[in-house]
Amino acid sequence: MDEMNVDLARLESDPAPDEVSVPEQLQDLVIDSEDVGGFLNELAAFSASAVSQAVGVDVLCGITLSRRRRTATVAGSTHEARLIDEVQQAYGDGPCLEAMRSHKTVHVPDTSTEERWSEYCTVIAERGHLSALCVPLELDEGATAALNFFAPQAHVYDDATIRSCELYASQAERSLRLAVRIGAKQQHAEDLQEAMHSRTVIDLACGVIMGQNRCSQDEAFQILKKASSTRNQKLRDVAESLVKSVANQAPVAHFEP
C-alpha cells in the first residue's frame, strides 16, 4: 500500500480539490486490508503519522479493540506500540482501558509523575514514553476501542491538539465500525462452514457405527456421544478419528466450494 500522509488540521476545513479527504483515506484502508487485525495495524500507522505531524515529535499509536466474547485485540504502529498496550492489558488497568470504560478521552501529561495507574505509568516512562493520550472510539453495541498515542516528551498534547485528535477519532471510528462489521460477517461465514463440516464428519461417523452395530442413527449418535464423554474428547474429534480409521484419510465435506 502506498504511504498516506494526513494533517489533523485538514479535519477542520474542506480539503483542496486535488487532496484526498481523511475519511476517504481511512475508507481506502478498510478496502485494502484483508481482515480486522490488518486494518488495525494500518490504522495505527496512519494515526501515528497524523499526530506526529501535528505535535512535531515522533508519536507511537496503539489500538485496543474489545469485542463481545472475544479477547481484546491489540495493534500498533510499531512493535513497541503494541507492547505498551499489551503491558496495560497485563496490569488490567490504565489510561486506555479507562478511556474505553468511561467513553471519555484520558490525558496523561507526564507518565513519570502520574499517580493514577502509577505502576503502569512508571513502566512506560522508563521505556521513554513520557506522555499519553487515549481517545475512545464509539462502535456498535458490544464493541469498544481506543486510539492510544504515546510521545517521548512530557506535556506534548495541548488542548488544541487534544480536540483535533478527538475530531480525527470521530472519523476513524466510522471506518473501524465498518471493518468490525465486515469482520463479524466473515467470522460468521467461517463459523457456519466449520459447523457444517463438523456435522458432516459426525454424520459419517454415525453411518460407520450404524453399519458396525446394525443400529439406528439415534442409537449410533448416542454411542458416539458416550465415546466422546469417556475419552474426554470433543464429539467432532472422536468422529474424525473413527472416520479416518475406516477411510484412512481425513473426511472431506462435499459442500465445500
GROMACS .gro file of C-alpha atoms in nm:
model
  257
    1MET     CA    1   0.000   0.000   0.000
    2ASP     CA    2   0.123   0.348  -0.085
    3GLU     CA    3   0.216   0.559   0.217
    4MET     CA    4  -0.055   0.804   0.314
    5ASN     CA    5   0.002   1.137   0.483
    6VAL     CA    6  -0.262   1.325   0.678
    7ASP     CA    7  -0.269   1.658   0.855
    8LEU     CA    8  -0.508   1.680   1.150
    9ALA     CA    9  -0.575   2.042   1.065
   10ARG     CA   10  -0.748   1.928   0.745
   11LEU     CA   11  -1.028   1.783   0.954
   12GLU     CA   12  -1.140   2.132   1.046
   13SER     CA   13  -1.169   2.256   0.688
   14ASP     CA   14  -1.265   2.122   0.347
   15PRO     CA   15  -0.975   1.963   0.155
   16ALA     CA   16  -0.845   2.127  -0.159
   17PRO     CA   17  -0.987   1.986  -0.484
   18ASP     CA   18  -0.674   1.777  -0.552
   19GLU     CA   19  -0.648   1.643  -0.194
   20VAL     CA   20  -0.795   1.320  -0.070
   21SER     CA   21  -1.001   1.373   0.247
   22VAL     CA   22  -0.921   1.193   0.569
   23PRO     CA   23  -1.245   0.986   0.560
   24GLU     CA   24  -1.161   0.876   0.206
   25GLN     CA   25  -0.810   0.774   0.309
   26LEU     CA   26  -0.948   0.580   0.603
   27GLN     CA   27  -1.203   0.413   0.378
   28ASP     CA   28  -0.919   0.304   0.150
   29LEU     CA   29  -0.752   0.140   0.450
   30VAL     CA   30  -1.063  -0.070   0.507
   31ILE     CA   31  -1.083  -0.172   0.142
   32ASP     CA   32  -0.716  -0.264   0.119
   33SER     CA   33  -0.699  -0.462   0.445
   34GLU     CA   34  -0.756  -0.838   0.446
   35ASP     CA   35  -0.906  -0.856   0.795
   36VAL     CA   36  -0.977  -0.653   1.108
   37GLY     CA   37  -0.630  -0.715   1.251
   38GLY     CA   38  -0.463  -0.592   0.934
   39PHE     CA   39  -0.683  -0.283   0.929
   40LEU     CA   40  -0.600  -0.203   1.291
   41ASN     CA   41  -0.226  -0.211   1.222
   42GLU     CA   42  -0.268   0.008   0.913
   43LEU     CA   43  -0.490   0.248   1.109
   44ALA     CA   44  -0.234   0.266   1.390
   45ALA     CA   45   0.047   0.354   1.149
   46PHE     CA   46  -0.174   0.609   0.971
   47SER     CA   47  -0.280   0.768   1.302
   48ALA     CA   48   0.076   0.781   1.438
   49SER     CA   49   0.186   0.968   1.126
   50ALA     CA   50  -0.104   1.212   1.157
   51VAL     CA   51  -0.043   1.300   1.521
   52SER     CA   52   0.335   1.309   1.479
   53GLN     CA   53   0.291   1.581   1.215
   54ALA     CA   54   0.055   1.771   1.442
   55VAL     CA   55   0.275   1.775   1.755
   56GLY     CA   56   0.616   1.785   1.588
   57VAL     CA   57   0.762   1.473   1.757
   58ASP     CA   58   0.755   1.105   1.669
   59VAL     CA   59   0.443   0.958   1.827
   60LEU     CA   60   0.357   0.590   1.861
   61CYS     CA   61  -0.002   0.473   1.827
   62GLY     CA   62  -0.153   0.163   1.981
   63ILE     CA   63  -0.511   0.049   1.929
   64THR     CA   64  -0.708  -0.173   2.163
   65LEU     CA   65  -1.030  -0.331   2.036
   66SER     CA   66  -1.262  -0.526   2.263
   67ARG     CA   67  -1.546  -0.728   2.114
   68ARG     CA   68  -1.810  -0.937   2.285
   69ARG     CA   69  -1.700  -1.296   2.355
   70ARG     CA   70  -1.352  -1.225   2.217
   71THR     CA   71  -1.020  -1.146   2.378
   72ALA     CA   72  -0.900  -0.790   2.333
   73THR     CA   73  -0.718  -0.723   2.006
   74VAL     CA   74  -0.408  -0.504   2.029
   75ALA     CA   75  -0.247  -0.340   1.728
   76GLY     CA   76   0.020  -0.074   1.690
   77SER     CA   77   0.218   0.146   1.458
   78THR     CA   78   0.531  -0.040   1.576
   79HIS     CA   79   0.614  -0.345   1.785
   80GLU     CA   80   0.686  -0.112   2.078
   81ALA     CA   81   0.341   0.047   2.047
   82ARG     CA   82   0.177  -0.296   2.064
   83LEU     CA   83   0.395  -0.387   2.362
   84ILE     CA   84   0.287  -0.075   2.555
   85ASP     CA   85  -0.079  -0.170   2.516
   86GLU     CA   86  -0.012  -0.536   2.596
   87VAL     CA   87   0.160  -0.430   2.920
   88GLN     CA   88  -0.151  -0.232   3.010
   89GLN     CA   89  -0.368  -0.537   2.942
   90ALA     CA   90  -0.144  -0.736   3.175
   91TYR     CA   91  -0.191  -0.479   3.453
   92GLY     CA   92  -0.566  -0.486   3.394
   93ASP     CA   93  -0.600  -0.109   3.415
   94GLY     CA   94  -0.457   0.208   3.268
   95PRO     CA   95  -0.548   0.518   3.068
   96CYS     CA   96  -0.654   0.325   2.758
   97LEU     CA   97  -0.883   0.088   2.947
   98GLU     CA   98  -1.023   0.383   3.143
   99ALA     CA   99  -1.098   0.568   2.819
  100MET     CA  100  -1.282   0.261   2.687
  101ARG     CA  101  -1.482   0.222   3.009
  102SER     CA  102  -1.571   0.588   3.058
  103HIS     CA  103  -1.605   0.677   2.687
  104LYS     CA  104  -1.401   0.987   2.765
  105THR     CA  105  -1.057   1.099   2.650
  106VAL     CA  106  -0.784   1.035   2.906
  107HIS     CA  107  -0.476   1.259   2.904
  108VAL     CA  108  -0.157   1.178   3.095
  109PRO     CA  109   0.070   1.484   3.062
  110ASP     CA  110   0.370   1.324   3.235
  111THR     CA  111   0.383   0.949   3.294
  112SER     CA  112   0.687   0.984   3.522
  113THR     CA  113   0.481   1.174   3.782
  114GLU     CA  114   0.133   1.033   3.715
  115GLU     CA  115  -0.031   0.899   4.033
  116ARG     CA  116  -0.317   0.721   3.857
  117TRP     CA  117  -0.211   0.376   3.730
  118SER     CA  118   0.128   0.451   3.885
  119GLU     CA  119   0.286   0.109   3.824
  120TYR     CA  120   0.193   0.101   3.457
  121CYS     CA  121   0.293   0.464   3.401
  122THR     CA  122   0.629   0.405   3.571
  123VAL     CA  123   0.698   0.113   3.336
  124ILE     CA  124   0.624   0.306   3.018
  125ALA     CA  125   0.806   0.617   3.146
  126GLU     CA  126   1.116   0.404   3.195
  127ARG     CA  127   1.077   0.288   2.835
  128GLY     CA  128   1.083   0.652   2.720
  129HIS     CA  129   0.712   0.725   2.675
  130LEU     CA  130   0.652   1.034   2.884
  131SER     CA  131   0.306   1.144   2.776
  132ALA     CA  132  -0.005   0.959   2.670
  133LEU     CA  133  -0.335   1.048   2.512
  134CYS     CA  134  -0.610   0.785   2.490
  135VAL     CA  135  -0.917   0.863   2.280
  136PRO     CA  136  -1.217   0.625   2.287
  137LEU     CA  137  -1.395   0.517   1.970
  138GLU     CA  138  -1.772   0.472   1.974
  139LEU     CA  139  -1.852   0.145   1.798
  140ASP     CA  140  -2.153  -0.082   1.765
  141GLU     CA  141  -2.306  -0.235   2.077
  142GLY     CA  142  -2.076  -0.491   2.232
  143ALA     CA  143  -1.755  -0.343   2.092
  144THR     CA  144  -1.527  -0.071   2.229
  145ALA     CA  145  -1.190   0.062   2.119
  146ALA     CA  146  -0.940   0.339   2.183
  147LEU     CA  147  -0.661   0.516   1.997
  148ASN     CA  148  -0.361   0.546   2.229
  149PHE     CA  149  -0.088   0.797   2.146
  150PHE     CA  150   0.248   0.786   2.326
  151ALA     CA  151   0.513   1.058   2.294
  152PRO     CA  152   0.877   1.068   2.409
  153GLN     CA  153   0.835   1.407   2.579
  154ALA     CA  154   0.612   1.522   2.863
  155HIS     CA  155   0.332   1.777   2.807
  156VAL     CA  156   0.319   1.716   2.432
  157TYR     CA  157  -0.059   1.736   2.392
  158ASP     CA  158  -0.218   2.078   2.442
  159ASP     CA  159  -0.591   2.149   2.439
  160ALA     CA  160  -0.598   2.225   2.067
  161THR     CA  161  -0.418   1.903   1.979
  162ILE     CA  162  -0.649   1.701   2.201
  163ARG     CA  163  -0.954   1.848   2.027
  164SER     CA  164  -0.801   1.768   1.688
  165CYS     CA  165  -0.727   1.411   1.797
  166GLU     CA  166  -1.086   1.369   1.914
  167LEU     CA  167  -1.213   1.501   1.581
  168TYR     CA  168  -0.982   1.264   1.398
  169ALA     CA  169  -1.105   0.975   1.617
  170SER     CA  170  -1.464   1.053   1.518
  171GLN     CA  171  -1.358   0.997   1.156
  172ALA     CA  172  -1.155   0.685   1.236
  173GLU     CA  173  -1.435   0.521   1.431
  174ARG     CA  174  -1.659   0.514   1.124
  175SER     CA  175  -1.401   0.315   0.933
  176LEU     CA  176  -1.332   0.087   1.229
  177ARG     CA  177  -1.704   0.028   1.276
  178LEU     CA  178  -1.724  -0.080   0.911
  179ALA     CA  179  -1.418  -0.304   0.943
  180VAL     CA  180  -1.562  -0.471   1.255
  181ARG     CA  181  -1.894  -0.534   1.080
  182ILE     CA  182  -1.718  -0.688   0.781
  183GLY     CA  183  -1.502  -0.896   1.014
  184ALA     CA  184  -1.808  -1.017   1.203
  185LYS     CA  185  -1.974  -1.130   0.880
  186GLN     CA  186  -1.655  -1.308   0.771
  187GLN     CA  187  -1.631  -1.481   1.108
  188HIS     CA  188  -1.997  -1.583   1.089
  189ALA     CA  189  -1.938  -1.738   0.746
  190GLU     CA  190  -1.631  -1.924   0.875
  191ASP     CA  191  -1.818  -2.044   1.183
  192LEU     CA  192  -2.104  -2.166   0.964
  193GLN     CA  193  -1.867  -2.353   0.734
  194GLU     CA  194  -1.693  -2.509   1.035
  195ALA     CA  195  -2.027  -2.614   1.182
  196MET     CA  196  -2.133  -2.770   0.852
  197HIS     CA  197  -1.804  -2.959   0.829
  198SER     CA  198  -1.844  -3.084   1.187
  199ARG     CA  199  -2.196  -3.200   1.109
  200THR     CA  200  -2.075  -3.392   0.804
  201VAL     CA  201  -1.797  -3.565   0.999
  202ILE     CA  202  -2.040  -3.664   1.275
  203ASP     CA  203  -2.294  -3.795   1.021
  204LEU     CA  204  -2.025  -4.004   0.852
  205ALA     CA  205  -1.914  -4.146   1.187
  206CYS     CA  206  -2.273  -4.232   1.275
  207GLY     CA  207  -2.301  -4.414   0.941
  208VAL     CA  208  -1.995  -4.622   1.027
  209ILE     CA  209  -2.136  -4.708   1.371
  210MET     CA  210  -2.476  -4.797   1.219
  211GLY     CA  211  -2.302  -5.036   0.981
  212GLN     CA  212  -2.088  -5.192   1.253
  213ASN     CA  213  -2.365  -5.226   1.512
  214ARG     CA  214  -2.676  -5.258   1.293
  215CYS     CA  215  -2.845  -4.982   1.493
  216SER     CA  216  -3.048  -4.670   1.421
  217GLN     CA  217  -2.896  -4.327   1.359
  218ASP     CA  218  -3.011  -4.206   1.702
  219GLU     CA  219  -2.851  -4.505   1.870
  220ALA     CA  220  -2.530  -4.452   1.673
  221PHE     CA  221  -2.519  -4.089   1.780
  222GLN     CA  222  -2.561  -4.188   2.145
  223ILE     CA  223  -2.274  -4.436   2.110
  224LEU     CA  224  -2.058  -4.157   1.964
  225LYS     CA  225  -2.153  -3.919   2.247
  226LYS     CA  226  -2.067  -4.181   2.507
  227ALA     CA  227  -1.726  -4.236   2.345
  228SER     CA  228  -1.669  -3.859   2.346
  229SER     CA  229  -1.750  -3.838   2.717
  230THR     CA  230  -1.544  -4.145   2.809
  231ARG     CA  231  -1.236  -4.024   2.622
  232ASN     CA  232  -1.288  -3.663   2.731
  233GLN     CA  233  -1.261  -3.551   2.369
  234LYS     CA  234  -1.477  -3.327   2.155
  235LEU     CA  235  -1.750  -3.508   1.962
  236ARG     CA  236  -1.607  -3.393   1.631
  237ASP     CA  237  -1.256  -3.518   1.720
  238VAL     CA  238  -1.390  -3.864   1.809
  239ALA     CA  239  -1.590  -3.870   1.487
  240GLU     CA  240  -1.289  -3.769   1.277
  241SER     CA  241  -1.075  -4.037   1.442
  242LEU     CA  242  -1.334  -4.303   1.364
  243VAL     CA  243  -1.379  -4.198   1.001
  244LYS     CA  244  -1.002  -4.178   0.947
  245SER     CA  245  -0.962  -4.530   1.084
  246VAL     CA  246  -1.211  -4.654   0.825
  247ALA     CA  247  -1.124  -4.437   0.527
  248ASN     CA  248  -0.754  -4.397   0.617
  249GLN     CA  249  -0.782  -4.027   0.535
  250ALA     CA  250  -0.944  -3.710   0.668
  251PRO     CA  251  -1.308  -3.674   0.560
  252VAL     CA  252  -1.395  -3.401   0.313
  253ALA     CA  253  -1.724  -3.213   0.321
  254HIS     CA  254  -1.887  -3.233  -0.024
  255PHE     CA  255  -2.048  -2.890   0.015
  256GLU     CA  256  -1.713  -2.710   0.033
  257PRO     CA  257  -1.657  -2.471  -0.259
   0.00000   0.00000   0.00000
